[in-house]
């Protein structure tokens, strides 16, 4: 279509609009985003994908979390118009920074992406040439300091930038490790919870040493709400960068995350990210709806009555315990992790191993392979291999379903 012709059609349309049946306009516009009303499709069924009841935690392989209604609303209501992605990321960032009482913030495609971008920011600063060359900068590799007992699977996100991880085991080693190639120091907040160890350098020592040598500090607290206070704690302590997953207990899109802290670093992180064409973060882009969704999730999470929610979770553990303890030999206990990650009520389930041939594995598999499919956790308490039931990701009506299905298995039905 010639441009002149197109313009003519566009100017005519609003006038002609009232004369054309609406169905015609719908079909004529390839950009129409309003779903055509047809019978709802059950995509789980169409693809033969099992619906799973999540009686565990916000595990990535189980799709993380379920988005809050506010998030779905934000996604749906913003999907119908274009936005300038630079403006959106900037404006959402200003709001999130206000909400989290820090200098600056941005939405990333998960905490793992935030780890890449934060490290890239520490390496490149505002240097365009370095942005282009990363992860293959000339000269010695940039160095990121970590405690040896904090090393974890997600630190590959750090080395993705070309950086090398330098392990230290105590304060003097950390002091000695800092040199002209050091670009950042990374603290894995949940190391104690994951490994049952103690940090060999405390948060405060870690920050103090880094500050003394002007090295930016980054803390990965991806799964560390509740309590909600943790969203404020680490920037107040003095960490320059903080990340949380959006798709865990904050209940944003699974593919979203937060990176926040010092403005200079967030500015540099944005330059290493989409919508810029080529930087290291481009293959990890977050879309418009996810950005709006992350914002809506954080807003809803901060506004929520956390005490009431905690009370509801405890009530669920009681409901489940009452059903299970009717089975002879079965005992339950509320278990709340004492560490920094996944701190919420769960139910430990013990059964008489002298009288029963059931093992944690067989129970886990029976729950998982049954109908409906229920995924719980297997764990160990004082050498006893047991089943642990998470309640925070259950829908109200699923509490009973999980309790009765597990009772059935424990009774040997
Ligand atoms: C989940 C998790 C990540 C990765 O977060 P995503 O949002 O899935 O990218 C990183 N670090 C820790 C400690 C985590 O628990």
Short mmCIF file of C-alpha atoms and ligand atoms in Angstrom, two decimals:
data_model
loop_
_atom_site.label_atom_id
_atom_site.label_comp_id
_atom_site.label_asym_id
_atom_site.label_seq_id
_atom_site.Cartn_x
_atom_site.Cartn_y
_atom_site.Cartn_z
CA UNK A 1 0.00 0.00 0.00
CA UNK A 2 1.35 3.41 -0.93
CA UNK A 3 1.93 5.79 1.98
CA UNK A 4 -0.49 8.36 0.57
CA UNK A 5 -3.18 5.73 0.24
CA UNK A 6 -2.57 4.46 3.81
CA UNK A 7 -2.84 7.94 5.29
CA UNK A 8 -6.06 8.49 3.40
CA UNK A 9 -7.52 5.25 4.77
CA UNK A 10 -6.47 6.16 8.31
CA UNK A 11 -8.12 9.56 8.21
CA UNK A 12 -11.29 8.08 6.79
CA UNK A 13 -11.57 5.24 9.29
CA UNK A 14 -12.81 7.09 12.38
CA UNK A 15 -15.68 8.56 10.39
CA UNK A 16 -16.49 5.35 8.61
CA UNK A 17 -16.09 3.37 11.83
CA UNK A 18 -19.67 3.73 12.92
CA UNK A 19 -20.91 2.44 9.59
CA UNK A 20 -18.81 -0.72 9.55
CA UNK A 21 -19.96 -3.70 11.63
CA UNK A 22 -17.59 -4.15 14.57
CA UNK A 23 -16.68 -7.71 13.59
CA UNK A 24 -15.30 -6.34 10.34
CA UNK A 25 -13.05 -3.87 12.20
CA UNK A 26 -11.79 -6.67 14.44
CA UNK A 27 -10.73 -8.79 11.51
CA UNK A 28 -9.39 -5.89 9.52
CA UNK A 29 -6.92 -4.90 12.22
CA UNK A 30 -3.98 -7.29 12.48
CA UNK A 31 -2.94 -5.50 15.69
CA UNK A 32 -6.14 -6.18 17.52
CA UNK A 33 -5.30 -7.60 20.94
CA UNK A 34 -8.79 -8.28 22.22
CA UNK A 35 -9.31 -12.04 22.30
CA UNK A 36 -12.03 -13.23 19.97
CA UNK A 37 -14.66 -14.86 22.17
CA UNK A 38 -14.65 -18.58 21.52
CA UNK A 39 -14.88 -21.63 23.76
CA UNK A 40 -12.02 -21.47 26.32
CA UNK A 41 -9.16 -23.78 25.45
CA UNK A 42 -7.73 -26.00 28.20
CA UNK A 43 -4.09 -25.78 27.19
CA UNK A 44 -2.96 -28.24 29.87
CA UNK A 45 -5.27 -30.80 28.32
CA UNK A 46 -4.57 -29.87 24.71
CA UNK A 47 -0.86 -30.45 25.29
CA UNK A 48 -1.27 -33.32 27.72
CA UNK A 49 0.61 -31.44 30.46
CA UNK A 50 -0.23 -32.49 34.02
CA UNK A 51 -1.47 -29.90 36.49
CA UNK A 52 0.61 -30.21 39.64
CA UNK A 53 -0.29 -29.38 43.24
CA UNK A 54 2.74 -27.68 44.76
CA UNK A 55 3.08 -28.94 48.33
CA UNK A 56 6.74 -27.95 48.37
CA UNK A 57 8.28 -24.51 47.85
CA UNK A 58 8.84 -21.99 45.05
CA UNK A 59 10.86 -24.39 42.96
CA UNK A 60 11.82 -23.28 39.48
CA UNK A 61 11.09 -26.70 37.98
CA UNK A 62 7.51 -26.41 39.26
CA UNK A 63 7.10 -22.98 37.62
CA UNK A 64 8.07 -21.02 40.72
CA UNK A 65 4.95 -19.41 42.03
CA UNK A 66 1.43 -18.50 40.96
CA UNK A 67 1.07 -14.88 39.94
CA UNK A 68 -1.16 -12.71 42.11
CA UNK A 69 -4.45 -11.55 40.54
CA UNK A 70 -3.02 -8.01 40.55
CA UNK A 71 -0.11 -9.25 38.41
CA UNK A 72 -2.35 -10.97 35.86
CA UNK A 73 -4.44 -7.81 35.74
CA UNK A 74 -1.33 -5.71 35.11
CA UNK A 75 -0.19 -8.08 32.37
CA UNK A 76 -3.58 -8.20 30.66
CA UNK A 77 -4.30 -4.51 30.87
CA UNK A 78 -0.91 -3.43 29.52
CA UNK A 79 -0.68 -5.94 26.68
CA UNK A 80 -2.79 -3.86 24.33
CA UNK A 81 -0.49 -0.91 23.77
CA UNK A 82 3.12 -0.23 22.91
CA UNK A 83 5.49 1.51 25.28
CA UNK A 84 8.99 2.93 24.99
CA UNK A 85 10.96 0.31 26.91
CA UNK A 86 13.62 2.81 28.04
CA UNK A 87 10.94 5.00 29.55
CA UNK A 88 9.11 2.05 31.13
CA UNK A 89 12.26 0.63 32.76
CA UNK A 90 13.24 4.13 34.02
CA UNK A 91 9.85 5.03 35.44
CA UNK A 92 9.19 1.65 37.02
CA UNK A 93 12.71 1.80 38.45
CA UNK A 94 12.08 5.18 40.10
CA UNK A 95 8.88 3.86 41.69
CA UNK A 96 10.46 0.61 42.89
CA UNK A 97 13.41 2.53 44.33
CA UNK A 98 10.95 4.72 46.27
CA UNK A 99 9.11 1.64 47.50
CA UNK A 100 12.32 -0.10 48.59
CA UNK A 101 13.97 3.03 49.99
CA UNK A 102 17.08 2.93 47.83
CA UNK A 103 18.66 5.06 45.10
CA UNK A 104 17.67 3.12 42.00
CA UNK A 105 16.11 -0.10 40.77
CA UNK A 106 15.33 -2.08 37.66
CA UNK A 107 13.35 -5.13 36.61
CA UNK A 108 15.38 -8.06 35.28
CA UNK A 109 14.48 -11.48 33.91
CA UNK A 110 15.00 -13.15 37.29
CA UNK A 111 17.66 -12.94 39.97
CA UNK A 112 20.10 -14.91 37.81
CA UNK A 113 19.91 -12.17 35.17
CA UNK A 114 20.37 -9.56 37.92
CA UNK A 115 23.61 -11.34 38.90
CA UNK A 116 24.88 -11.05 35.33
CA UNK A 117 23.85 -7.40 34.97
CA UNK A 118 25.17 -6.33 38.37
CA UNK A 119 28.54 -7.91 37.65
CA UNK A 120 28.60 -6.45 34.14
CA UNK A 121 27.84 -3.02 35.63
CA UNK A 122 30.73 -3.37 38.08
CA UNK A 123 33.05 -4.29 35.19
CA UNK A 124 32.02 -1.73 32.57
CA UNK A 125 30.79 1.26 34.53
CA UNK A 126 29.68 3.71 31.83
CA UNK A 127 32.44 2.63 29.40
CA UNK A 128 30.89 1.88 25.98
CA UNK A 129 33.97 0.07 24.69
CA UNK A 130 34.01 -2.33 27.63
CA UNK A 131 30.30 -2.98 27.13
CA UNK A 132 31.03 -4.07 23.60
CA UNK A 133 33.93 -6.34 24.55
CA UNK A 134 32.53 -8.08 27.60
CA UNK A 135 32.95 -11.08 28.28
CA UNK A 136 36.25 -10.94 26.37
CA UNK A 137 37.97 -7.86 27.71
CA UNK A 138 41.66 -7.53 26.91
CA UNK A 139 44.06 -7.92 29.82
CA UNK A 140 43.63 -9.81 33.07
CA UNK A 141 40.16 -11.09 33.90
CA UNK A 142 38.08 -8.96 36.26
CA UNK A 143 37.89 -10.55 39.71
CA UNK A 144 34.88 -11.04 41.98
CA UNK A 145 35.48 -11.98 45.60
CA UNK A 146 33.32 -14.61 47.30
CA UNK A 147 33.57 -16.57 50.52
CA UNK A 148 34.71 -20.10 49.71
CA UNK A 149 31.72 -21.63 51.51
CA UNK A 150 29.34 -19.32 49.61
CA UNK A 151 30.16 -20.84 46.20
CA UNK A 152 26.89 -22.03 44.62
CA UNK A 153 25.29 -23.04 41.35
CA UNK A 154 24.15 -19.53 40.52
CA UNK A 155 27.66 -18.05 40.59
CA UNK A 156 28.03 -19.18 36.97
CA UNK A 157 25.99 -16.02 36.29
CA UNK A 158 29.01 -14.09 37.60
CA UNK A 159 31.56 -15.84 35.39
CA UNK A 160 29.25 -15.42 32.38
CA UNK A 161 30.58 -11.85 32.26
CA UNK A 162 34.16 -13.07 31.89
CA UNK A 163 34.91 -12.42 35.56
CA UNK A 164 36.87 -14.87 37.68
CA UNK A 165 35.77 -15.78 41.20
CA UNK A 166 38.39 -15.40 43.91
CA UNK A 167 37.65 -17.50 46.99
CA UNK A 168 38.49 -16.22 50.46
CA UNK A 169 37.96 -17.90 53.82
CA UNK A 170 38.29 -15.11 56.37
CA UNK A 171 38.72 -11.38 56.89
CA UNK A 172 42.53 -11.20 56.40
CA UNK A 173 42.27 -13.31 53.22
CA UNK A 174 39.60 -11.00 51.87
CA UNK A 175 41.75 -7.93 52.59
CA UNK A 176 44.73 -9.57 50.89
CA UNK A 177 42.73 -10.69 47.85
CA UNK A 178 41.70 -7.20 46.81
CA UNK A 179 43.83 -5.82 43.98
CA UNK A 180 43.49 -3.62 40.88
CA UNK A 181 41.53 -6.33 39.03
CA UNK A 182 38.90 -6.68 41.76
CA UNK A 183 35.56 -5.33 40.51
CA UNK A 184 33.03 -6.61 43.04
CA UNK A 185 32.39 -8.73 46.13
CA UNK A 186 29.39 -11.09 46.12
CA UNK A 187 27.59 -12.30 49.26
CA UNK A 188 25.29 -15.34 48.98
CA UNK A 189 22.75 -14.59 51.69
CA UNK A 190 21.26 -18.07 52.06
CA UNK A 191 24.57 -19.97 52.18
CA UNK A 192 23.99 -20.84 55.84
CA UNK A 193 20.52 -22.23 55.05
CA UNK A 194 21.69 -24.17 52.02
CA UNK A 195 24.78 -25.75 53.48
CA UNK A 196 24.23 -25.66 57.26
CA UNK A 197 27.44 -23.68 57.66
CA UNK A 198 28.28 -20.31 59.15
CA UNK A 199 29.37 -17.33 57.07
CA UNK A 200 33.11 -17.08 57.56
CA UNK A 201 32.87 -13.32 57.01
CA UNK A 202 29.78 -11.55 58.40
CA UNK A 203 27.66 -9.14 56.37
CA UNK A 204 29.09 -6.22 58.32
CA UNK A 205 32.73 -7.28 57.90
CA UNK A 206 32.16 -7.96 54.21
CA UNK A 207 30.76 -4.48 53.65
CA UNK A 208 33.40 -2.76 55.79
CA UNK A 209 36.35 -4.32 53.94
CA UNK A 210 34.81 -3.63 50.54
CA UNK A 211 34.03 -0.02 51.39
CA UNK A 212 37.56 0.53 52.67
CA UNK A 213 38.86 -0.48 49.22
CA UNK A 214 35.98 1.08 47.21
CA UNK A 215 34.80 -2.29 45.91
CA UNK A 216 31.04 -2.54 45.20
CA UNK A 217 29.19 -5.22 47.17
CA UNK A 218 26.34 -7.32 45.79
CA UNK A 219 24.05 -9.57 47.83
CA UNK A 220 21.97 -12.38 46.34
CA UNK A 221 18.83 -12.65 48.48
CA UNK A 222 16.73 -14.22 45.70
CA UNK A 223 14.48 -16.41 47.85
CA UNK A 224 14.74 -14.46 51.08
CA UNK A 225 11.21 -13.17 51.67
CA UNK A 226 9.35 -13.65 53.96
CA UNK A 227 9.98 -11.76 56.14
CA UNK A 228 9.06 -8.70 54.06
CA UNK A 229 11.61 -6.63 56.04
CA UNK A 230 14.39 -8.36 54.10
CA UNK A 231 13.43 -6.29 51.05
CA UNK A 232 14.81 -3.26 52.93
CA UNK A 233 17.44 -4.78 55.18
CA UNK A 234 20.46 -5.25 52.94
CA UNK A 235 20.61 -1.85 51.21
CA UNK A 236 20.29 -0.32 54.71
CA UNK A 237 23.21 -2.47 55.85
CA UNK A 238 25.30 -0.94 53.07
CA UNK A 239 25.22 -3.40 50.17
CA UNK A 240 25.52 -1.52 46.86
CA UNK A 241 23.42 -4.02 44.89
CA UNK A 242 20.65 -6.37 45.99
CA UNK A 243 18.67 -8.94 44.03
CA UNK A 244 15.42 -10.78 44.73
CA UNK A 245 13.51 -13.13 42.44
CA UNK A 246 10.16 -11.81 41.26
CA UNK A 247 8.73 -15.27 40.74
CA UNK A 248 9.16 -16.74 44.19
CA UNK A 249 7.21 -15.55 47.26
CA UNK A 250 6.70 -12.05 45.82
CA UNK A 251 4.50 -13.86 43.29
CA UNK A 252 5.35 -11.86 40.20
CA UNK A 253 6.03 -13.45 36.80
CA UNK A 254 8.41 -16.42 37.16
CA UNK A 255 10.71 -14.78 34.63
CA UNK A 256 11.02 -11.53 36.59
CA UNK A 257 13.43 -10.23 39.19
CA UNK A 258 14.58 -7.10 40.99
CA UNK A 259 17.99 -5.47 40.93
CA UNK A 260 18.34 -2.41 43.14
CA UNK A 261 20.79 -0.28 45.06
CA UNK A 262 23.23 2.43 44.01
CA UNK A 263 22.20 4.61 41.06
CA UNK A 264 25.58 4.59 39.30
CA UNK A 265 25.55 0.78 39.18
CA UNK A 266 21.90 0.52 38.11
CA UNK A 267 22.58 3.05 35.32
CA UNK A 268 25.49 0.92 34.14
CA UNK A 269 23.41 -2.27 34.45
CA UNK A 270 20.69 -0.75 32.25
CA UNK A 271 23.26 0.03 29.56
CA UNK A 272 24.23 -3.65 29.60
CA UNK A 273 20.61 -4.68 29.11
CA UNK A 274 17.82 -4.80 26.57
CA UNK A 275 16.42 -2.76 24.81
CA UNK A 276 20.02 -1.90 23.83
CA UNK A 277 20.80 -4.12 20.86
CA UNK A 278 23.96 -5.97 21.62
CA UNK A 279 25.11 -6.03 25.24
CA UNK A 280 25.60 -9.12 27.38
CA UNK A 281 22.12 -8.82 28.90
CA UNK A 282 20.25 -8.71 25.62
CA UNK A 283 19.52 -12.47 25.49
CA UNK A 284 17.90 -12.16 28.94
CA UNK A 285 15.30 -9.56 28.14
CA UNK A 286 12.24 -8.97 30.27
CA UNK A 287 9.13 -7.98 28.39
CA UNK A 288 6.83 -5.04 28.88
CA UNK A 289 4.11 -7.03 30.60
CA UNK A 290 6.61 -8.69 32.95
CA UNK A 291 7.95 -5.29 33.96
CA UNK A 292 4.46 -4.03 34.74
CA UNK A 293 3.72 -7.38 36.38
CA UNK A 294 6.81 -7.25 38.61
CA UNK A 295 5.85 -3.75 39.71
CA UNK A 296 2.27 -4.81 40.48
CA UNK A 297 3.54 -7.86 42.40
CA UNK A 298 5.88 -5.81 44.57
CA UNK A 299 3.17 -3.25 45.29
CA UNK A 300 0.74 -5.98 46.31
CA UNK A 301 3.39 -7.81 48.33
CA UNK A 302 4.30 -4.71 50.33
CA UNK A 303 0.63 -3.87 50.94
CA UNK A 304 -0.29 -7.36 52.13
CA UNK A 305 -1.10 -8.18 55.77
CA UNK A 306 1.86 -10.48 56.40
CA UNK A 307 0.82 -11.44 59.92
CA UNK A 308 -2.58 -12.54 58.75
CA UNK A 309 -1.02 -14.57 55.97
CA UNK A 310 1.38 -16.23 58.42
CA UNK A 311 -1.59 -17.11 60.65
CA UNK A 312 -3.40 -18.65 57.68
CA UNK A 313 -0.32 -20.75 56.87
CA UNK A 314 -0.13 -22.00 60.48
CA UNK A 315 -3.81 -22.92 60.38
CA UNK A 316 -3.16 -24.98 57.27
CA UNK A 317 -0.38 -26.90 59.00
CA UNK A 318 -2.84 -27.73 61.82
CA UNK A 319 -5.50 -28.85 59.34
CA UNK A 320 -3.03 -31.23 57.72
CA UNK A 321 -1.64 -32.50 61.03
CA UNK A 322 -5.11 -33.29 62.35
CA UNK A 323 -5.89 -35.50 59.35
CA UNK A 324 -2.51 -37.27 59.31
CA UNK A 325 -2.25 -37.98 63.03
CA UNK A 326 -5.38 -40.11 62.80
CA UNK A 327 -3.15 -42.73 61.19
CA UNK A 328 -1.59 -44.98 63.87
CA UNK A 329 2.13 -44.36 64.24
CA UNK A 330 2.10 -41.05 62.34
CA UNK A 331 3.41 -37.91 64.01
CA UNK A 332 3.72 -34.42 62.61
CA UNK A 333 5.49 -31.22 63.59
CA UNK A 334 5.44 -27.69 62.27
CA UNK A 335 8.82 -26.91 60.76
CA UNK A 336 9.94 -23.35 60.04
CA UNK A 337 13.46 -23.05 58.60
CA UNK A 338 15.60 -20.89 60.86
CA UNK A 339 17.92 -19.67 58.10
CA UNK A 340 17.46 -16.83 55.63
CA UNK A 341 15.72 -18.63 52.73
CA UNK A 342 12.25 -20.14 52.51
CA UNK A 343 11.32 -19.04 56.02
CA UNK A 344 7.68 -20.11 56.31
CA UNK A 345 5.68 -22.86 58.07
CA UNK A 346 5.74 -26.40 56.68
CA UNK A 347 4.69 -29.81 58.10
CA UNK A 348 7.21 -32.55 58.90
CA UNK A 349 5.62 -35.99 58.64
CA UNK A 350 7.07 -38.93 60.61
CA UNK A 351 5.80 -42.53 60.51
CA UNK A 352 6.73 -45.71 62.30
CA UNK A 353 9.46 -47.22 60.16
CA UNK A 354 9.47 -50.43 62.27
CA UNK A 355 5.89 -51.19 61.32
CA UNK A 356 5.69 -49.68 57.86
CA UNK A 357 7.58 -50.50 54.69
CA UNK A 358 6.99 -46.98 53.39
CA UNK A 359 10.05 -44.84 52.72
CA UNK A 360 10.26 -41.13 51.99
CA UNK A 361 10.99 -42.04 48.37
CA UNK A 362 7.95 -44.28 47.95
CA UNK A 363 5.65 -41.71 49.54
CA UNK A 364 7.11 -38.93 47.42
CA UNK A 365 6.66 -40.98 44.25
CA UNK A 366 3.14 -42.10 45.09
CA UNK A 367 2.11 -38.49 45.70
CA UNK A 368 3.80 -37.33 42.52
CA UNK A 369 2.49 -40.09 40.28
CA UNK A 370 -1.04 -40.07 41.68
CA UNK A 371 -4.05 -38.15 40.47
CA UNK A 372 -3.90 -35.29 41.11
CA UNK A 373 -0.12 -35.10 41.02
CA UNK A 374 1.22 -33.66 44.29
CA UNK A 375 4.86 -32.64 44.69
CA UNK A 376 6.14 -32.46 48.28
CA UNK A 377 9.68 -32.36 49.72
CA UNK A 378 11.86 -35.15 51.03
CA UNK A 379 14.21 -34.25 53.81
CA UNK A 380 16.17 -35.53 56.79
CA UNK A 381 15.73 -34.74 60.48
CA UNK A 382 18.28 -36.27 62.86
CA UNK A 383 19.12 -38.93 60.33
CA UNK A 384 15.46 -39.85 59.80
CA UNK A 385 14.37 -39.59 56.16
CA UNK A 386 10.96 -37.94 56.18
CA UNK A 387 8.38 -36.11 54.09
CA UNK A 388 7.85 -32.38 54.41
CA UNK A 389 4.66 -30.69 53.22
CA UNK A 390 4.72 -27.06 52.14
CA UNK A 391 1.47 -25.14 52.61
CA UNK A 392 2.22 -21.66 51.28
CA UNK A 393 1.67 -22.48 47.61
CA UNK A 394 -1.54 -24.47 48.04
CA UNK A 395 -4.88 -23.13 46.93
CA UNK A 396 -7.39 -23.21 49.79
CA UNK A 397 -9.20 -26.27 48.47
CA UNK A 398 -5.93 -28.16 47.95
CA UNK A 399 -5.07 -28.28 51.68
CA UNK A 400 -7.66 -31.02 52.25
CA UNK A 401 -6.78 -32.84 49.05
CA UNK A 402 -3.11 -33.08 50.03
CA UNK A 403 -3.92 -34.13 53.61
CA UNK A 404 -6.32 -36.90 52.56
CA UNK A 405 -4.17 -38.24 49.75
CA UNK A 406 -1.18 -38.47 52.09
CA UNK A 407 -3.35 -40.09 54.76
CA UNK A 408 -4.42 -42.70 52.19
CA UNK A 409 -0.80 -43.49 51.36
CA UNK A 410 0.27 -43.62 55.01
CA UNK A 411 -2.62 -45.96 55.84
CA UNK A 412 -1.45 -48.16 52.99
CA UNK A 413 -4.56 -47.72 50.88
C1 LIG B 1 16.19 -18.80 42.80
C2 LIG B 1 17.53 -18.29 43.05
C3 LIG B 1 18.26 -17.63 42.06
C4 LIG B 1 17.77 -17.51 40.65
O1 LIG B 1 16.65 -16.71 40.61
P1 LIG B 1 15.75 -16.58 39.29
O2 LIG B 1 14.79 -15.49 39.69
O3 LIG B 1 15.09 -17.90 39.09
O4 LIG B 1 16.64 -16.20 38.18
C5 LIG B 1 19.49 -17.10 42.38
N1 LIG B 1 19.98 -17.22 43.60
C6 LIG B 1 19.31 -17.85 44.61
C7 LIG B 1 19.92 -17.92 45.95
C8 LIG B 1 18.07 -18.43 44.36
O5 LIG B 1 17.41 -19.04 45.34
#
